[in-house]
Coordinates of C-alpha atoms and ligand atoms in Angstrom, one line a residue:
X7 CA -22.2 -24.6 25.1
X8 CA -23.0 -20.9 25.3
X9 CA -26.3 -21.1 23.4
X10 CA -28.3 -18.9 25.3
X11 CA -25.6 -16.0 24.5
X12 CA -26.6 -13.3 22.6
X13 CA -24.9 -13.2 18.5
X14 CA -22.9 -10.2 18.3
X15 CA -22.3 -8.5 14.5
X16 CA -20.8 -5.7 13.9
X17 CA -24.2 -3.9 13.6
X18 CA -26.2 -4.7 16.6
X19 CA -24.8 -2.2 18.7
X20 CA -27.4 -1.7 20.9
X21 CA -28.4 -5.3 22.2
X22 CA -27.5 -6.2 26.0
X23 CA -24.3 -8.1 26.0
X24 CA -23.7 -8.4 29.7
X25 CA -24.0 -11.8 29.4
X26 CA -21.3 -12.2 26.8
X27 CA -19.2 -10.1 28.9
X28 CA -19.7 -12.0 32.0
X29 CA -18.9 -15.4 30.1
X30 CA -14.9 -13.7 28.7
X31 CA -14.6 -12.2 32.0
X32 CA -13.9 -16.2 33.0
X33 CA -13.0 -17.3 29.5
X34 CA -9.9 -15.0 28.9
X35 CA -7.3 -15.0 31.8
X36 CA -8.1 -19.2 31.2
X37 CA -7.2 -18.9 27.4
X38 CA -4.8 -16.9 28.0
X39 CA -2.9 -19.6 30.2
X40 CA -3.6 -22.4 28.6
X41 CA -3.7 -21.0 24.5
X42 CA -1.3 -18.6 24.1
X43 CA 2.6 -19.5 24.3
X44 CA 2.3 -22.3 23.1
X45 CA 4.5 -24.7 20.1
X46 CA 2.4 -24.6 17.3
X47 CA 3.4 -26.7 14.1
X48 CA 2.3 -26.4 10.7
X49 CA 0.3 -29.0 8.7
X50 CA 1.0 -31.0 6.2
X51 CA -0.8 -33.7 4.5
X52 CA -2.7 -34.2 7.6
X53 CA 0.3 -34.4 9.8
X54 CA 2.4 -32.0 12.2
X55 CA 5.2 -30.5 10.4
X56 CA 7.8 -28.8 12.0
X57 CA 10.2 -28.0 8.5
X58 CA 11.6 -24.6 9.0
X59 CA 13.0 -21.9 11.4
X60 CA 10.8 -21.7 14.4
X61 CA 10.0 -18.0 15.3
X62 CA 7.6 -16.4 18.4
X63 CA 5.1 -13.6 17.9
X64 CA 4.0 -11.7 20.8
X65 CA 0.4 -10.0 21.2
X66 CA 0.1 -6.7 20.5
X67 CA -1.3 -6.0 23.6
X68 CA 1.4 -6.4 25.7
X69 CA 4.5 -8.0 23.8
X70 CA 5.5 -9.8 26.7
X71 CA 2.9 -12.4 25.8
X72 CA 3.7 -15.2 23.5
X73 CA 1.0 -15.9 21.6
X74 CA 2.9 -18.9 20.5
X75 CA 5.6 -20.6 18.3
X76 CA 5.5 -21.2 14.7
X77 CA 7.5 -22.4 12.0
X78 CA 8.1 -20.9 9.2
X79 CA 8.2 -22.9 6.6
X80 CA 11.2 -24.3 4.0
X81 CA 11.2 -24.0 0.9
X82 CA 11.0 -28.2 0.7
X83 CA 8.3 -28.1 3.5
X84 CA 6.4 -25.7 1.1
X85 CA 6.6 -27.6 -2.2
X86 CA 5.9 -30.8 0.3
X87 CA 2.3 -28.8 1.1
X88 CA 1.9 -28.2 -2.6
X89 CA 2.6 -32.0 -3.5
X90 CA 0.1 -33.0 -0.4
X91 CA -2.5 -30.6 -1.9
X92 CA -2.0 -31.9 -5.3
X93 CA -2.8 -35.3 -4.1
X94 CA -5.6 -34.9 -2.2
X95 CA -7.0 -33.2 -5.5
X96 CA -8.2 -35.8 -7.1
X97 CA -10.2 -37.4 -4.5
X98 CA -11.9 -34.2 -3.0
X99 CA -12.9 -32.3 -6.7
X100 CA -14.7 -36.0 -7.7
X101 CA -16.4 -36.5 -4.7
X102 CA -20.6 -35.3 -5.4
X103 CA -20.9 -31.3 -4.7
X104 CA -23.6 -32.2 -2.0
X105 CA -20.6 -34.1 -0.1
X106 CA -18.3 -31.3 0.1
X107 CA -21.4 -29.0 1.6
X108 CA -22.3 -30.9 4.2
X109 CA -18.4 -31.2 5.6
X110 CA -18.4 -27.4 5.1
X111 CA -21.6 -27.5 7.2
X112 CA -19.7 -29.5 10.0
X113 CA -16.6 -27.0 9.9
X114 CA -19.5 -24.6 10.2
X115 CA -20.6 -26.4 14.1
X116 CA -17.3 -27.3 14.7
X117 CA -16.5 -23.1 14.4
X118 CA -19.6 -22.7 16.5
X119 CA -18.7 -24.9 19.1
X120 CA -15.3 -22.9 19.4
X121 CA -16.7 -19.5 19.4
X122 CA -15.5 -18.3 22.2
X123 CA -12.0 -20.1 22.3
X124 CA -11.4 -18.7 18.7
X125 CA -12.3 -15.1 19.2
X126 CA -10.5 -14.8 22.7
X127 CA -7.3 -16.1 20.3
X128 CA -8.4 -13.7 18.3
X129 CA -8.2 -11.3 20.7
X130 CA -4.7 -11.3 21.9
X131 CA -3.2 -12.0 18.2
X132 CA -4.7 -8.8 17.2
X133 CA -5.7 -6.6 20.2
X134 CA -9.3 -6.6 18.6
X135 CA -11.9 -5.3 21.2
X136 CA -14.2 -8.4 22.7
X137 CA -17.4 -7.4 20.3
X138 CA -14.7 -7.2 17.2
X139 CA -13.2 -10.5 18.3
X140 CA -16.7 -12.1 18.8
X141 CA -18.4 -10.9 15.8
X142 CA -15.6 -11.7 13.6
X143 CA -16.2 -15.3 14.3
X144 CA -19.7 -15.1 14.2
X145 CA -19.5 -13.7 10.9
X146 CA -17.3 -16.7 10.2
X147 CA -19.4 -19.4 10.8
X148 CA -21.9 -17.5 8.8
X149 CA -19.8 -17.5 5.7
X150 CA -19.5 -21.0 5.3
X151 CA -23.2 -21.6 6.2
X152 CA -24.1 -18.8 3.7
X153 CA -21.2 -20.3 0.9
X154 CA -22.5 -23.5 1.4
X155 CA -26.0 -22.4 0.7
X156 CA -25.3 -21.1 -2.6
X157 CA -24.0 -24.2 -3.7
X158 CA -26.7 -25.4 -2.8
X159 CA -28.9 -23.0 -4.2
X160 CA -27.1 -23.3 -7.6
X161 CA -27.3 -27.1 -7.5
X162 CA -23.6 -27.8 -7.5
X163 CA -23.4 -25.1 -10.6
X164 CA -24.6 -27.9 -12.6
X165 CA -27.7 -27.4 -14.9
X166 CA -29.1 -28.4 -17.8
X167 CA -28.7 -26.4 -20.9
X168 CA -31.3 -25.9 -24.5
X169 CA -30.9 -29.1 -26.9
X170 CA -29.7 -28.0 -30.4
X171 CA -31.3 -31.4 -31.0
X172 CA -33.7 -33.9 -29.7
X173 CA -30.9 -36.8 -29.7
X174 CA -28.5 -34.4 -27.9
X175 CA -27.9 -33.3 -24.3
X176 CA -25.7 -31.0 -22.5
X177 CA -25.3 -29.0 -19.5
X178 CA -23.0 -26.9 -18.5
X179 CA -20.9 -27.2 -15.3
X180 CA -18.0 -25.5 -13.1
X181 CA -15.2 -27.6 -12.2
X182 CA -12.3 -26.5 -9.6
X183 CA -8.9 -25.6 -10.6
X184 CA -6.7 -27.8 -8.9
X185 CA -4.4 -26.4 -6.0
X186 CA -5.8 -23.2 -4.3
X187 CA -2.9 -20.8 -2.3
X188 CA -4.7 -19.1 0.2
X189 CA -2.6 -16.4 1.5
X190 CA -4.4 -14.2 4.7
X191 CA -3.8 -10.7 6.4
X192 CA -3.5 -10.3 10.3
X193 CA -6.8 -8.1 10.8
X194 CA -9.8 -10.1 9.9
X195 CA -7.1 -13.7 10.8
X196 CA -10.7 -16.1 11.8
X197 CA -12.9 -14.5 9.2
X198 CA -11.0 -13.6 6.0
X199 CA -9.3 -17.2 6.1
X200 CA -12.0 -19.0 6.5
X201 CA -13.8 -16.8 3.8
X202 CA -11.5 -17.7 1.3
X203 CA -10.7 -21.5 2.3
X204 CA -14.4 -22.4 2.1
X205 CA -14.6 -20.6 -1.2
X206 CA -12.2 -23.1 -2.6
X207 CA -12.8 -26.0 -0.8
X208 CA -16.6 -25.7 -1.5
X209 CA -15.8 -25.9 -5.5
X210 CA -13.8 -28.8 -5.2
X211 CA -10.1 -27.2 -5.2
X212 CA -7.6 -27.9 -2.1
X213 CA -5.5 -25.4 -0.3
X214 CA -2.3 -24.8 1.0
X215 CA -3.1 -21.6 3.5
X216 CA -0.6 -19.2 4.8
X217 CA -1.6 -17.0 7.7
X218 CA 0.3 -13.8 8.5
X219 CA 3.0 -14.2 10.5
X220 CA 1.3 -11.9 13.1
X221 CA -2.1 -14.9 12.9
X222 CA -0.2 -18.4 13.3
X223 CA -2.3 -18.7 16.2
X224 CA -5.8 -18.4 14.6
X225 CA -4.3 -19.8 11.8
X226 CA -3.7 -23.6 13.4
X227 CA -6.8 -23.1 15.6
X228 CA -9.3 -22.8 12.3
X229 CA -7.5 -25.6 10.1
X230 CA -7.8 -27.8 13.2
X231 CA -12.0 -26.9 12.9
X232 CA -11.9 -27.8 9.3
X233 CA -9.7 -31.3 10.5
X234 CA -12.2 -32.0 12.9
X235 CA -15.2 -31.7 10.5
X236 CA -13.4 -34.2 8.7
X237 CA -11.6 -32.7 5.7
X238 CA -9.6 -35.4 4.6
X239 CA -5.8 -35.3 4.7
X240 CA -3.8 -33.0 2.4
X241 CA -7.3 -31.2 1.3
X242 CA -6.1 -28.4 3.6
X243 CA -2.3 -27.7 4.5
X244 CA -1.2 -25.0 6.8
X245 CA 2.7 -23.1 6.1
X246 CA 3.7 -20.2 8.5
X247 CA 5.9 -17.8 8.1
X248 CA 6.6 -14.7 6.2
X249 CA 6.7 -12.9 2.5
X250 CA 9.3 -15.3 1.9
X251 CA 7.0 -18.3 2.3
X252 CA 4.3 -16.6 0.2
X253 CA 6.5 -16.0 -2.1
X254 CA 7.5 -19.7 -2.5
X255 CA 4.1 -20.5 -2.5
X256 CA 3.0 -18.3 -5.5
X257 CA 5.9 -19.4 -7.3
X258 CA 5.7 -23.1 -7.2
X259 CA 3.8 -24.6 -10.9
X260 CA 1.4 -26.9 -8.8
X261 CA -0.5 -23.5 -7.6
X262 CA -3.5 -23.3 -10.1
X263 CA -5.0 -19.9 -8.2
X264 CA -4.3 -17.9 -5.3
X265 CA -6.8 -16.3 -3.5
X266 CA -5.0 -13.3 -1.1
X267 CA -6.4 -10.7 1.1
X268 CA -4.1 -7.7 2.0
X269 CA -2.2 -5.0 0.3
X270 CA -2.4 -3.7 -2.5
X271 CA 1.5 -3.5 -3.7
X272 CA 1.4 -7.3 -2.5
X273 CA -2.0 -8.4 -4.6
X274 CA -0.7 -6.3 -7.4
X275 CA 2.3 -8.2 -7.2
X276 CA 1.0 -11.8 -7.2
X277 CA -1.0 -10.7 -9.9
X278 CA 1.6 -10.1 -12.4
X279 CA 3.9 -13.0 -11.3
X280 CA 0.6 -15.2 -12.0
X281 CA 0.0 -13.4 -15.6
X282 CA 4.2 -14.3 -16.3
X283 CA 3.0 -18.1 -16.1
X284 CA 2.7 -20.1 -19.5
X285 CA -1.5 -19.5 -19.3
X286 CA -3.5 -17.3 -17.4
X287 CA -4.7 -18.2 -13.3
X288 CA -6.8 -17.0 -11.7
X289 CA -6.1 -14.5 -9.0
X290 CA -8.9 -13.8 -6.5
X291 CA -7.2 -10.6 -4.7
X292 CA -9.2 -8.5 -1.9
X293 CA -6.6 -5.3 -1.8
X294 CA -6.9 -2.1 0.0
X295 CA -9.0 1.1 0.8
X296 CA -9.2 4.5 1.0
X297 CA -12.7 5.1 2.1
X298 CA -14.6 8.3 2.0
X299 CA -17.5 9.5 3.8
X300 CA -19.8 12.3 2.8
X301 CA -21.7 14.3 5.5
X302 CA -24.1 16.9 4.1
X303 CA -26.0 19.9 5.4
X304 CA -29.0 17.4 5.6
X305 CA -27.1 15.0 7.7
X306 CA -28.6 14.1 11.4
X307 CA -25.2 14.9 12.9
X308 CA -25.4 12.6 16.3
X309 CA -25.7 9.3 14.0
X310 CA -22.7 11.0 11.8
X311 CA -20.4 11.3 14.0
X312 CA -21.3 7.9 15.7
X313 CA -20.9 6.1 12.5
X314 CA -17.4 8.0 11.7
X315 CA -16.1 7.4 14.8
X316 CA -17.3 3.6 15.1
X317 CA -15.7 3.1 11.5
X318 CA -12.2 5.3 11.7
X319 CA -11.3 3.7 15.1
X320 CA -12.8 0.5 15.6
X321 CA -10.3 -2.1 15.4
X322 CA -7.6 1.2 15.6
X323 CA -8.4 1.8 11.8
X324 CA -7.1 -1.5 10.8
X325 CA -9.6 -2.7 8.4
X326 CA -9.7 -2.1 4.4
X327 CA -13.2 -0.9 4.8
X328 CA -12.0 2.2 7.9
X329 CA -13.9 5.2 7.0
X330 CA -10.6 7.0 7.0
X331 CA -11.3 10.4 5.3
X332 CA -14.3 12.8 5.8
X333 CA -15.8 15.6 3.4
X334 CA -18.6 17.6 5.4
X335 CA -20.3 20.2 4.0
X336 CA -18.9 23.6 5.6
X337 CA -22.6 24.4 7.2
X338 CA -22.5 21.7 9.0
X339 CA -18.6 21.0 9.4
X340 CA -18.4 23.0 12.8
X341 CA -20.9 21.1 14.9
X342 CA -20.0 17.9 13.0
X343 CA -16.3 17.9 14.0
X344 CA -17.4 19.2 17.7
X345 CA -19.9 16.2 18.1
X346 CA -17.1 14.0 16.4
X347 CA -14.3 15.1 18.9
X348 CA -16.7 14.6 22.1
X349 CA -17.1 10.9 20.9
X350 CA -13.5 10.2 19.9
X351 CA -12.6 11.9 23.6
X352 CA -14.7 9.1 25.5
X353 CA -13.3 6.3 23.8
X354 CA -10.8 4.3 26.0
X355 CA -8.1 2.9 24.6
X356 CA -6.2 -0.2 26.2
X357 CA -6.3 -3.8 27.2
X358 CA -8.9 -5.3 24.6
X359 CA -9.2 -8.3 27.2
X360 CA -12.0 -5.0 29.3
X361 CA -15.5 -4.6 28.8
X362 CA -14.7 -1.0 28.0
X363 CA -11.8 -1.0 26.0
X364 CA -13.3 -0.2 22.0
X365 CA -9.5 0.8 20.9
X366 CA -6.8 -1.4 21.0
X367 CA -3.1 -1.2 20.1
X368 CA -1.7 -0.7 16.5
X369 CA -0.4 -4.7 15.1
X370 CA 3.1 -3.8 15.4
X371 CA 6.2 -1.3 15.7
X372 CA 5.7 -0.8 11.9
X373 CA 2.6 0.2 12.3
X374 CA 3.5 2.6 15.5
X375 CA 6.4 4.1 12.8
X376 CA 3.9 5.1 10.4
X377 CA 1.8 6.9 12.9
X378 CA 5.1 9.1 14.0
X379 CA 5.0 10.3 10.4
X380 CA 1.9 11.1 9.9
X381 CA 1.7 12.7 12.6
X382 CA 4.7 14.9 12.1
X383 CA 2.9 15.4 8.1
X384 CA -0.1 16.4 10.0
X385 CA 1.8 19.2 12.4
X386 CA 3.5 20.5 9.8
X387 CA 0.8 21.0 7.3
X388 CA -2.3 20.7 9.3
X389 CA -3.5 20.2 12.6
X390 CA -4.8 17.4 15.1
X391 CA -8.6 18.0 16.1
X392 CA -8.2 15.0 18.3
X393 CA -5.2 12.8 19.1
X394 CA -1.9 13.0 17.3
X395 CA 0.6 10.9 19.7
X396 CA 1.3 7.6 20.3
X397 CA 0.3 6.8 24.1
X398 CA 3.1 6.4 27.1
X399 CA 3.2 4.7 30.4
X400 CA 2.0 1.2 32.5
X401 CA 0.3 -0.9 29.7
X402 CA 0.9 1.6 26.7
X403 CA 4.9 0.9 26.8
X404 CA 4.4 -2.5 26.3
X405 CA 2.1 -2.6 23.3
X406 CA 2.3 0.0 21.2
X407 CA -1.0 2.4 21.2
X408 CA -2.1 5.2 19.1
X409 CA -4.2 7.6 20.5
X410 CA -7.6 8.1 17.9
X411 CA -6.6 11.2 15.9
X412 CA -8.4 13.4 13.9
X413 CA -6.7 15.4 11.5
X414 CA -8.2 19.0 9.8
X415 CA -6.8 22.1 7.9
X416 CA -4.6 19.9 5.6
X417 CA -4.3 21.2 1.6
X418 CA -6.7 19.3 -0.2
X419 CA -4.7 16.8 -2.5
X420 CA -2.3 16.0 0.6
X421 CA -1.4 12.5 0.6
X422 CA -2.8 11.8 3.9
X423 CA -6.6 12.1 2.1
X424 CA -5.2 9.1 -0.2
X425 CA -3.6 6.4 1.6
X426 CA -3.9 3.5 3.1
X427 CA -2.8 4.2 6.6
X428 CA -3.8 1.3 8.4
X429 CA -3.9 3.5 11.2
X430 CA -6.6 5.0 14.2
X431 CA -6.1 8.2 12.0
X432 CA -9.0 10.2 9.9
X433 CA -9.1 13.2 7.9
X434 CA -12.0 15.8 7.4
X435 CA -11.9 18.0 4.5
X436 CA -15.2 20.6 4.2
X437 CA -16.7 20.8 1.1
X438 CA -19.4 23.4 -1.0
X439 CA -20.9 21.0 -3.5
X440 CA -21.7 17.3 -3.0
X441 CA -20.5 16.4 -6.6
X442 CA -17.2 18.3 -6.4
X443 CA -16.6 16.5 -3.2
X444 CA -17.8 12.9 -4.7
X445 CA -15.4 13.2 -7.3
X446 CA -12.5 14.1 -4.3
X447 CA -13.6 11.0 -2.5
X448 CA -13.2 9.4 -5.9
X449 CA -10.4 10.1 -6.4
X450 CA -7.6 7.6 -5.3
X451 CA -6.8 4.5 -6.6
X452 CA -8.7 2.3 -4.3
X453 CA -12.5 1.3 -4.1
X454 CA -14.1 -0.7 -1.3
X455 CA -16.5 1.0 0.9
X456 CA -18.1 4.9 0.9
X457 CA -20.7 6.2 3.3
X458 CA -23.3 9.0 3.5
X459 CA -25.2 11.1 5.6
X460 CA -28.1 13.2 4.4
X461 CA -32.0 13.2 4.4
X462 CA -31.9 14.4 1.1
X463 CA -33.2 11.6 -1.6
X464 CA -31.1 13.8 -4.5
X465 CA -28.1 13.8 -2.6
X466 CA -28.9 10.1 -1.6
X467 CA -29.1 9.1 -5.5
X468 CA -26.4 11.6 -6.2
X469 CA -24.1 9.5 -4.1
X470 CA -25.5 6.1 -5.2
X471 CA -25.1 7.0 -8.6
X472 CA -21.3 8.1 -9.1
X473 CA -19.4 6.9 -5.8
X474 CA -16.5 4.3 -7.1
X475 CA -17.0 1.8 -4.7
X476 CA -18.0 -1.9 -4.0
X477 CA -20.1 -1.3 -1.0
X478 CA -22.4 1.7 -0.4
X479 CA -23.9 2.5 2.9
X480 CA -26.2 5.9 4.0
X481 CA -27.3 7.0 7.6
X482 CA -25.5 3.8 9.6
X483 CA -24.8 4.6 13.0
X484 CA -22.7 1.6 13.6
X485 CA -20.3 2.0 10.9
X486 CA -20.1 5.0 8.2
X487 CA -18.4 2.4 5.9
X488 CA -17.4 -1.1 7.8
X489 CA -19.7 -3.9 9.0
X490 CA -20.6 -5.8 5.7
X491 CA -21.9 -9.3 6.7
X492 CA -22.1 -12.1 4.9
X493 CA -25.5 -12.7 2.6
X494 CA -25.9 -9.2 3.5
X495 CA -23.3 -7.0 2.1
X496 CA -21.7 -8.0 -0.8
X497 CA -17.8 -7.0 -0.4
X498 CA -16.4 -6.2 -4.0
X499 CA -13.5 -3.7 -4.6
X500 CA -13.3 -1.9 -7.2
X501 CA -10.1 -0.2 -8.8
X502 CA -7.1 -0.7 -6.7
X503 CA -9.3 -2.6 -4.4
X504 CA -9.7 -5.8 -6.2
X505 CA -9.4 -7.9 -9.4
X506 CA -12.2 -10.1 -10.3
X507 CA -15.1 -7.4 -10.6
X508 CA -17.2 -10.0 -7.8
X509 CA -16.5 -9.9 -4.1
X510 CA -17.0 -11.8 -1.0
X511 CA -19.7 -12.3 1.0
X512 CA -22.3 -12.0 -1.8
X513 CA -23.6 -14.8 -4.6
X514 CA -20.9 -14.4 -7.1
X515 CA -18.0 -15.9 -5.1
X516 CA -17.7 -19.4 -4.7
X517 CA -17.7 -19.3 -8.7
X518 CA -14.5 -17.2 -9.3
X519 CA -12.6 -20.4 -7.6
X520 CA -13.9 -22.5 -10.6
X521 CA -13.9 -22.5 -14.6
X522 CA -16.5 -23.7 -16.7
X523 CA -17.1 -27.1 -18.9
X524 CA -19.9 -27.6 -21.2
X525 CA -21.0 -31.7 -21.4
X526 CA -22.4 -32.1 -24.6
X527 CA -23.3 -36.1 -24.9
X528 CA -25.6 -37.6 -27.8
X529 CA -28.1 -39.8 -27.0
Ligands
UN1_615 C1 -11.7 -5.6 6.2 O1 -12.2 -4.5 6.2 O2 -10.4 -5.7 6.3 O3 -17.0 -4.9 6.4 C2 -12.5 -6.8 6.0 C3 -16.3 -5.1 7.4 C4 -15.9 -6.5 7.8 C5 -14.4 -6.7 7.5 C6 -13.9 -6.6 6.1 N1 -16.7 -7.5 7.2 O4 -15.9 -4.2 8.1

């Protein structure tokens, strides 16, 4: 189905998309009938578990929609997931590499075959626009099909090694780990869960995978893909529920590593409760950002201040790569901010299920609660250049909406230029010289994504060479600092931003779910 529709990434944003507009125009008021509000149970060793206090999460865009019913999981249900994981262990890490690929390979259709049912889910869990929704599940199944090709690639990361002698052989191989935790955030639900399930799957380790509380929905939707490819039971269990279920998780002896995606105070945290165990696991931890991006006086200003505004506000700021502070060089800074303010103005913010709609709501009250006080931060010590309120009235009351805000004039080591807001919110300092404002940028504890804007090759290789960040982009016009894709961008944070030193989306990441063995066997 749907073949003949267009693929939508992040990055193609000029492409003709009617056609995918024309097919959610049917496809969402159907999903959102027959999808949403639903009982959804957890999984455990292949079956339907319904262990622990059932809860209901509403969509953000209007919180009068169910998105469904979960459970939460007990504590018993959880160790019951781990036990179910630890069983199916044996059987999946012995079976031949090659074997686990091409089930990956099936997830991979059975994803495809779903697109659109996932990313409408998608959708109304998060109140992602429709070319958000879409690519994230795009860039989905290409994760698994680009995961699987490394495997491939690296033969199984199996291969022969020198002889010390002629009667002696030995090769070197990475082996899986044993029970993988896979704990998720609510913004990327599709694409961040699947990234880091087929990470461990593919090297031979099973999961038990938590979704946020907020992604139950997407959550049972993409285990069901990888049951229907064929993952044998227990190689995959699914708990919902909260901090408290995570918590559980990371504390229970038959977790070998946890792979997590989220904040930074929560990664940090896992972290050290891992490094308290007997031995060292591994922790495969995607954290936070506070992203810079630089504009200089050589910047073409019209694809600066699309990139900005496509990165700051797209998905209302919620990503860990959100370009979410800006240092222009005061030349330019005037007709930068004026063509960045003109942009931000036409965006519409509202139902994500419209064509038009490129700003969504904010995930939750918490969220909305945050925005209040920056605001109030900004007024007192700054000023809004555009925004600076949440929205009121018809659709707005029931979800809760921040308008796109743009905040200027605040001292320059105010908080605001620091942290992680989560939130449609940017900040633009000006700046005199390009270094002094790289080491600004620098400076926070996070690393993920920075952007540029110049002509200039010295200010180019400037940047390239003393930016602290995992993933560098220059000149973009869809996306100052968001939009890696898999095979394409590698996604490694750096600092606060990660752990490993090796990120997703690039070559070195199937391997960080495995440890090596050397064979050596005389002949
Ligand atoms: C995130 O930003 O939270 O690069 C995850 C991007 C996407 C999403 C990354 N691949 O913007």
């Amino acid at each position: 189905m749907d073949t003949n529709l267009p693929r939508v990434t992040y990055s193609n944003i000029g492409e003709d998309f009617s056609a995918v507009h024309a097919h959610l125009d049917a496809l969402l008021p159907k999903v959102r009938e027959t999808v949403l509000g639903r009982d959804r149970l957890n999984l455990i060793a292949g079956e339907e578990d319904g262990d622990g206090v059932r809860y209901t999460a509403a969509s953000p865009i209007n919180r009068d929609w169910a998105l469904g019913h979960f459970i939460a999981a007990s504590e018993v249900a959880v160790r019951r997931a781990v036990e179910a994981a630890q069983d199916a262990y044996p059987d999946w890490s012995r079976r031949p590499w090659l074997e686990r690929v091409s089930l990956l390979r099936r997830a991979a259709e059975r994803f495809e075959a779903r697109k659109y049912d996932l990313s409408a889910a998608c959708l109304f869990e998060v109140g992602k626009s429709r070319m958000e929704a879409v690519g994230e599940v795009e860039e989905t199944i290409d994760l698994i099909r680009y995961y699987a090709a490394e495997m491939e690639k690296n033969e199984g990361y199996d291969r022969p090694m020198q002889r010390a002698f002629q009667q002696e052989a030995t090769r070197c191989v990475l082996r899986p780990q044993g029970v993988f935790a896979v704990i998720a955030p609510f913004n990327f639900p599709v694409a961040l869960s699947v990234a880091m399930t087929t990470g461990a799957l593919l090297a031979g380790n099973t999961v038990v995978y938590k979704p946020s509380p907020m992604a139950g929905l997407t959550g049972r939707l993409l285990a069901d893909c990888f049951v229907e490819a064929g993952l044998p039971a227990g190689a995959l269990n699914l708990v919902c529920g909260g901090a408290e279920v995570g918590e559980t998780l990371v504390a229970h002896p038959g977790v070998a590593g946890v792979a997590f995606t989220g904040s930074h105070a929560v990664g940090m945290g896992i972290f050290r409760r891992m490094a308290e165990r007997p031995y060292a696991h591994p922790v495969i931890a995607e954290m936070g950002g506070k992203n810079p991006t630089y504009v200089t006086a050589n910047a073409d200003l019209d694809t600066a201040s699309s990139g900005v505004m496509r990165s700051a506000f797209g998905l209302s700021g919620q990503k860990c790569s959100a370009g979410s502070t800006v240092l222009v060089h005061e030349r330019v800074a005037d007709e930068f901010l004026g063509a960045l303010v003109d942009k931000t103005a036409k965006l519409t913010v509202g139902d994500p299920q419209r064509a038009d709609v490129f700003v969504g709501p904010v995930i939750n009250r918490a969220a909305a609660e945050r925005f209040e006080r920056v605001a109030a931060s900004v007024r007192q010590q700054g000023r809004f250049a555009a925004g600076g309120e949440m929205l009121a009235g018809g659709l707005y009351d029931r979800g809760y909406y921040a308008a796109p805000s743009i905040a200027t004039d605040l001292p320059p080591d105010h908080d605001l230029h620091k942290d992680e807001l989560f939130l449609p919110f940017l900040t633009v300092r000006r700046f005199a010289d390009l270094g002094s404002a790289i080491r600004e940028g620098n400076d926070v504890p996070y690393g993920l994504t920075a952007g540029i804007y110049t002509q200039d090759e010295a200010e180019l290789q400037l940047f390239l060479n003393t930016a602290e960040a995992g993933v560098l982009y220059a000149n973009r016009a869809s996306g100052a600092t968001t939009g890696a894709w898999p095979g394409i961008q590698t996604f490694c944070g750096w600092k606060g931003s990660g752990v490993t030193g090796k990120g997703g989306l690039g070559p070195w990441y199937v391997p960080q779910f495995m440890r090596e063995q050397s064979h050596t066997v005389m002949g």
